[in-house]
PDB file of C-alpha atoms in Angstrom:
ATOM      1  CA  UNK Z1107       0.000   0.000   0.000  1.00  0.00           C
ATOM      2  CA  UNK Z1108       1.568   3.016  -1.449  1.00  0.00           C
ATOM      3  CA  UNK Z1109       5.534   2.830  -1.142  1.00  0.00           C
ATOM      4  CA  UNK Z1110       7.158   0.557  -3.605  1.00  0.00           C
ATOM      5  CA  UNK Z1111       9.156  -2.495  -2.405  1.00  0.00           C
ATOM      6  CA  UNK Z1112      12.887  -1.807  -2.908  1.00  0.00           C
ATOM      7  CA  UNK Z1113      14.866  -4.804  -3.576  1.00  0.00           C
ATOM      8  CA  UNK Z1114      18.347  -4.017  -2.062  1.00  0.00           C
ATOM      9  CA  UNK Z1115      20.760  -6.822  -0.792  1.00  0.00           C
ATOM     10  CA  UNK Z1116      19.377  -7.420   3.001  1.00  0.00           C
ATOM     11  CA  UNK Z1117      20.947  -9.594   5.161  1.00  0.00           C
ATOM     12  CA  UNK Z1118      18.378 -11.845   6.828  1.00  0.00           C
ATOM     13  CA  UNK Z1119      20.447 -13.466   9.126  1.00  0.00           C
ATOM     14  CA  UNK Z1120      20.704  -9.535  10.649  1.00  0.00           C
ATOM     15  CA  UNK Z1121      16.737  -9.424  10.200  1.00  0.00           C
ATOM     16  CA  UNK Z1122      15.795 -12.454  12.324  1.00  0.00           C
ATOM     17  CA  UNK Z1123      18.795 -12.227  15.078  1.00  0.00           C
ATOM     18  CA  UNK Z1124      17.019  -8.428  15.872  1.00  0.00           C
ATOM     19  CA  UNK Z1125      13.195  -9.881  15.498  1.00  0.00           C
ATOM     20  CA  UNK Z1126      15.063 -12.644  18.232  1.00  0.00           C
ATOM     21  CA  UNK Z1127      16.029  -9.932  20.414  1.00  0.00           C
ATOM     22  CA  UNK Z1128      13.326  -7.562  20.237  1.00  0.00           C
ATOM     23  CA  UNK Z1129      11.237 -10.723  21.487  1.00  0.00           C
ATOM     24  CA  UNK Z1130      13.645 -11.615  24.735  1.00  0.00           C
ATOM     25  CA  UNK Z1131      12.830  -7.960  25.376  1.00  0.00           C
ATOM     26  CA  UNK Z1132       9.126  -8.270  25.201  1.00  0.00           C
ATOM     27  CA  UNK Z1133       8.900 -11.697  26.684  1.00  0.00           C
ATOM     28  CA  UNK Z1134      12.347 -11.931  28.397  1.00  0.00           C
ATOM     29  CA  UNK Z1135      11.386 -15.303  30.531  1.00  0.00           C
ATOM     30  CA  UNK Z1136      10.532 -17.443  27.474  1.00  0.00           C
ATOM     31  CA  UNK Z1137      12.829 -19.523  26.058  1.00  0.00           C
ATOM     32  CA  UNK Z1138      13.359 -17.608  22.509  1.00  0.00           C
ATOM     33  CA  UNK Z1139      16.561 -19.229  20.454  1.00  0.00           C
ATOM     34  CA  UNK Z1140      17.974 -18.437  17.429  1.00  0.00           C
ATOM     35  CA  UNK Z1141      19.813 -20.860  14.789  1.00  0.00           C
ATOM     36  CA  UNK Z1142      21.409 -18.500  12.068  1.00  0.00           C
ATOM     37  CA  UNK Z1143      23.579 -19.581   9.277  1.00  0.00           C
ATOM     38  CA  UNK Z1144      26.604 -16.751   8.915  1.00  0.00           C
ATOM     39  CA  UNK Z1145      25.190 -14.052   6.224  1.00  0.00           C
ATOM     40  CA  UNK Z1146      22.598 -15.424   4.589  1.00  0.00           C
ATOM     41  CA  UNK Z1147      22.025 -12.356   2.119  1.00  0.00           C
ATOM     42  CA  UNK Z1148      18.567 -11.683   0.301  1.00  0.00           C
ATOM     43  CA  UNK Z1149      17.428  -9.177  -2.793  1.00  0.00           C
ATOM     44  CA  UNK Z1150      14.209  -7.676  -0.979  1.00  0.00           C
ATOM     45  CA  UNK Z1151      13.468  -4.598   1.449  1.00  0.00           C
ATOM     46  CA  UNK Z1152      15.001  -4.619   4.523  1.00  0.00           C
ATOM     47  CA  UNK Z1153      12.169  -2.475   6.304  1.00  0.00           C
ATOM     48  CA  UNK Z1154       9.021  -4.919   5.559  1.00  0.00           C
ATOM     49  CA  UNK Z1155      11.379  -7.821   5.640  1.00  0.00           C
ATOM     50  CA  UNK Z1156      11.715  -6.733   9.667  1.00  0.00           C
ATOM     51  CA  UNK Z1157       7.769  -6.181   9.379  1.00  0.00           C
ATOM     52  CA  UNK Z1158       7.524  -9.582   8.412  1.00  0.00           C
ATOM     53  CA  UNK Z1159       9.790 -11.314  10.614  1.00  0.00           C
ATOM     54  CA  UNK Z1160       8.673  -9.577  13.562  1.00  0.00           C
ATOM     55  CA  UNK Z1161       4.789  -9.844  12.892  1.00  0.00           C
ATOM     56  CA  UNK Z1162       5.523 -13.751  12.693  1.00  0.00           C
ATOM     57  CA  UNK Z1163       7.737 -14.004  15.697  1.00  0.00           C
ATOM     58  CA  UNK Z1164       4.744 -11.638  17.962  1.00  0.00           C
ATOM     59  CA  UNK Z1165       2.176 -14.301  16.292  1.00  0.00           C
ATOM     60  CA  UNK Z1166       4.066 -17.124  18.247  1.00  0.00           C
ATOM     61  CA  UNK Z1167       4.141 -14.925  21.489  1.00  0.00           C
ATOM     62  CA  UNK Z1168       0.929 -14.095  21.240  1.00  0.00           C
ATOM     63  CA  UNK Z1169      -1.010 -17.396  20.167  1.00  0.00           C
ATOM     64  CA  UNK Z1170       1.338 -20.045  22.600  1.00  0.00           C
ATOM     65  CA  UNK Z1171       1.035 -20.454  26.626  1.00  0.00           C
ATOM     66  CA  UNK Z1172       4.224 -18.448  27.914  1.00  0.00           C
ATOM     67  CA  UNK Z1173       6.447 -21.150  28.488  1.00  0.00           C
ATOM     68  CA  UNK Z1174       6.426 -22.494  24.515  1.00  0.00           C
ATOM     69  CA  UNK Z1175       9.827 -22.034  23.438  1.00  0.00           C
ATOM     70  CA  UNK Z1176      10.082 -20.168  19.913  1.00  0.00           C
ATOM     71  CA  UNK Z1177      12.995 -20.565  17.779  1.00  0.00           C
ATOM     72  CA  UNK Z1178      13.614 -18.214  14.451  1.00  0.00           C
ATOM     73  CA  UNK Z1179      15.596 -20.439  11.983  1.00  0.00           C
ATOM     74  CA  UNK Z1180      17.793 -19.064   8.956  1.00  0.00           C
ATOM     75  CA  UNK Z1181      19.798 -21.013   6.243  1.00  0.00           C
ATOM     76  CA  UNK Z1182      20.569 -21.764   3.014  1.00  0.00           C
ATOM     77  CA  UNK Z1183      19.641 -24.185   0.854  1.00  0.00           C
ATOM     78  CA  UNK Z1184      19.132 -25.373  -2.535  1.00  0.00           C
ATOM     79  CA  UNK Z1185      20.584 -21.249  -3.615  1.00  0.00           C
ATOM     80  CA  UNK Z1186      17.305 -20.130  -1.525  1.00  0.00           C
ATOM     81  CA  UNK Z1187      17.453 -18.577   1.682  1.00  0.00           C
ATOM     82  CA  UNK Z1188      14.801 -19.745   3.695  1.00  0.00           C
ATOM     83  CA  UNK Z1189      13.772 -18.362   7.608  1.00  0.00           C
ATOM     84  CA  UNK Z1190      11.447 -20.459  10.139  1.00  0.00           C
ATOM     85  CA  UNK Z1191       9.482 -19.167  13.160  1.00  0.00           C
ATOM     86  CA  UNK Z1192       8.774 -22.185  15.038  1.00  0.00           C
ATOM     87  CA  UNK Z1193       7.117 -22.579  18.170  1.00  0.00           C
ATOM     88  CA  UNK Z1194       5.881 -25.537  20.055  1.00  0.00           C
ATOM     89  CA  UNK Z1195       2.581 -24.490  21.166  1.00  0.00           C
ATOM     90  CA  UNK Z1196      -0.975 -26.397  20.445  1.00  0.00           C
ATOM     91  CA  UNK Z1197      -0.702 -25.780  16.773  1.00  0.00           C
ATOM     92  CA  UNK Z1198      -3.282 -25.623  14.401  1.00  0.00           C
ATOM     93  CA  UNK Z1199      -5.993 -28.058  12.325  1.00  0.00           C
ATOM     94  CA  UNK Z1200      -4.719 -28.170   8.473  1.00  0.00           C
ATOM     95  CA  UNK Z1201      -7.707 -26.169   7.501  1.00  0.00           C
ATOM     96  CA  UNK Z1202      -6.902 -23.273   9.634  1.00  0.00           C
ATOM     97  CA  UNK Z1203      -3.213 -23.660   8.585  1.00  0.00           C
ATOM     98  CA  UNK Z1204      -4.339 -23.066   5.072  1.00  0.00           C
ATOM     99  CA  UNK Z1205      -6.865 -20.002   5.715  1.00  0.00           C
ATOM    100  CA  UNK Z1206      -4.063 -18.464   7.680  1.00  0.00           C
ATOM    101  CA  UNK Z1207      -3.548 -16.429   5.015  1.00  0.00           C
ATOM    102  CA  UNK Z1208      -6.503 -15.029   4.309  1.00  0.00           C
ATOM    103  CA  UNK Z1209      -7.630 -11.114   4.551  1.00  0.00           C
ATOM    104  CA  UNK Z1210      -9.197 -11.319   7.699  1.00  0.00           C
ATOM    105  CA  UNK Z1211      -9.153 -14.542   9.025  1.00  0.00           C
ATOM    106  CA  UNK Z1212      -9.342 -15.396  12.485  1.00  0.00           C
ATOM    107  CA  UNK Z1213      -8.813 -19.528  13.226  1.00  0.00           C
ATOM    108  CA  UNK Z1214     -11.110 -18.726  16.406  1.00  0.00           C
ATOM    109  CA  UNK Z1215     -14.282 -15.800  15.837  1.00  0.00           C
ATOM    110  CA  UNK Z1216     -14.481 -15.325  19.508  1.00  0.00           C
ATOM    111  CA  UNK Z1217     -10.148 -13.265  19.446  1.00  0.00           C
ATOM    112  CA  UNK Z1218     -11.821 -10.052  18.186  1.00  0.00           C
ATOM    113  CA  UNK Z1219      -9.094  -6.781  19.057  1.00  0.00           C
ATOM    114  CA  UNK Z1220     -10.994  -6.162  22.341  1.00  0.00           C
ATOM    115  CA  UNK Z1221     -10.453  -9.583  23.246  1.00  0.00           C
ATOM    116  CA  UNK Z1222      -6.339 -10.424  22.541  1.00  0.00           C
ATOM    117  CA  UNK Z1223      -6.865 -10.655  19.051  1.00  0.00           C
ATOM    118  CA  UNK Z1224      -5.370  -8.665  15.572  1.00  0.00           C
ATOM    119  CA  UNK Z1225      -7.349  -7.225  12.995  1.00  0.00           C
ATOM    120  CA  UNK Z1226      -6.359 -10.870  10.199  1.00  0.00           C
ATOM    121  CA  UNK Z1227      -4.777  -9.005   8.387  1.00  0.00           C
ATOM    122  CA  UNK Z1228      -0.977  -9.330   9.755  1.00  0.00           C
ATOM    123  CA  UNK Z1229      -0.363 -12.825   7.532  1.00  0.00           C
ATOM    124  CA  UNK Z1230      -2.148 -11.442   4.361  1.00  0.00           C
ATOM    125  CA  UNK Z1231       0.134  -8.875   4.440  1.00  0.00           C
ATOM    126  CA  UNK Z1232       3.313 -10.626   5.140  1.00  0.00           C
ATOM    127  CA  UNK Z1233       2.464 -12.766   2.499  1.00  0.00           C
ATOM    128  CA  UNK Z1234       1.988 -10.189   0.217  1.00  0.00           C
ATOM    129  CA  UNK Z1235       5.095  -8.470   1.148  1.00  0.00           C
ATOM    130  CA  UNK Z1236       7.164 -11.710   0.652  1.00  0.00           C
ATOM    131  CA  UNK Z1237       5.531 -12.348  -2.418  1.00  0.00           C
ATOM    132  CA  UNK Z1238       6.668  -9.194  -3.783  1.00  0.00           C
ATOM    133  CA  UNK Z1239      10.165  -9.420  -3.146  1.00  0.00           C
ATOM    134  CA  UNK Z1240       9.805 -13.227  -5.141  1.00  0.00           C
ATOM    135  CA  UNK Z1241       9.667 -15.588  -2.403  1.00  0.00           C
ATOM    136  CA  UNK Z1242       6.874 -17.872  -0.702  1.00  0.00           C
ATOM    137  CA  UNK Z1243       5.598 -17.947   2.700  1.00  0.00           C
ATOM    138  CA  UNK Z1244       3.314 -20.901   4.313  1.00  0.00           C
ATOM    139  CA  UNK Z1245       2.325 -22.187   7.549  1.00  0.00           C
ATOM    140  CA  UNK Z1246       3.299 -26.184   8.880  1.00  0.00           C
ATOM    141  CA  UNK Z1247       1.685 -27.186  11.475  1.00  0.00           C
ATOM    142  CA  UNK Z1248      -0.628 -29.499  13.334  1.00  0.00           C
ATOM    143  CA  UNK Z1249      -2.692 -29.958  16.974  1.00  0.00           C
ATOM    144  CA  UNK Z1250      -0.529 -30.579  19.659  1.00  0.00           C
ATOM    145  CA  UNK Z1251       2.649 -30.165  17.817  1.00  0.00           C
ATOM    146  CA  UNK Z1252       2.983 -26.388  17.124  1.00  0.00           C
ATOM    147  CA  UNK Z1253       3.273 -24.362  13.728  1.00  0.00           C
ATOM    148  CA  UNK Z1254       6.400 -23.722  11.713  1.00  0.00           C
ATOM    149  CA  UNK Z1255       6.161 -20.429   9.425  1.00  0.00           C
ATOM    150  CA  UNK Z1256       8.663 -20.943   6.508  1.00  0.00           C
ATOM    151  CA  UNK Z1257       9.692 -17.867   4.197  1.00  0.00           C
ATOM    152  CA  UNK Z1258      11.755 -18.795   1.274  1.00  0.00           C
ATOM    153  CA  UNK Z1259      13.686 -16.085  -0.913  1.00  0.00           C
ATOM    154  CA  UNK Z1260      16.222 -16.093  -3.409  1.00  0.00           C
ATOM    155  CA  UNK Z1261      19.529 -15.311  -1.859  1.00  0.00           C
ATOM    156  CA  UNK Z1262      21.582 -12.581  -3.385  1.00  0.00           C
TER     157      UNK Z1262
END
């Protein structure tokens, strides 16, 4: 909405180690890790990259009891770079893992803004931010075994 994307050289290894520690400053008794290969360089825009990074790292705060670890994964493989936010809360059915997406979708009607929830509209647009800068973004995850967001880019 309005600015254009730029598509610099970011470095997301940068990107998720300061989404990691903005998080132990928000929640600094939950067990937040990171596992970061060295310079794992991107072609996308480093300021909605951050947006991105961060609004799935809070999403794993938010939606887990407080003692579900959360761990913010980056490497390289296959000449992609790809980043996980995983967290080992209750997880979600497939069918709300695939509407996760979706302008306005809320996996439970009763998390309106009064009541702890977002407006649905955070994953929409992080997956229309990462789809801009020509990667892919999806959700992994099932009931009792938490929810793994994977972005993969090109690298640089």
């Amino acid at each position: 909405q309005g600015r254009p994307l730029e598509h610099v050289p970011v470095d997301l290894a940068v990107v998720a180690a300061d989404a990691v520690r903005d998080a132990r400053a928000v929640d600094p008794h939950r067990p937040i890790t990171a596992t970061i290969d060295d310079a794992v360089t991107v072609t996308g825009d480093d300021g909605r990259l951050r947006q991105v990074v961060g609004n799935l790292v809070r999403n794993a705060l938010v939606h887990t009891p407080a003692p579900s670890p959360v761990d913010v994964r980056v490497a390289r493989m296959n000449g992609h770079a790809v980043l996980e936010v995983r967290d080992e809360g209750p997880g979600m059915d497939p069918d709300v893992a695939a509407k996760a997406f979706e302008r306005f979708y809320r996996a439970d009607p009763a998390r309106t803004r009064r009541r702890g929830g977002g407006s649905g509209l955070g994953l929409a647009i992080s997956r229309d931010l990462v789809r801009g800068m020509g990667g892919e973004i999806r959700a992994e995850s099932e009931p009792g075994r938490g929810s793994t967001f994977v972005i993969t880019l090109k690298r640089a």
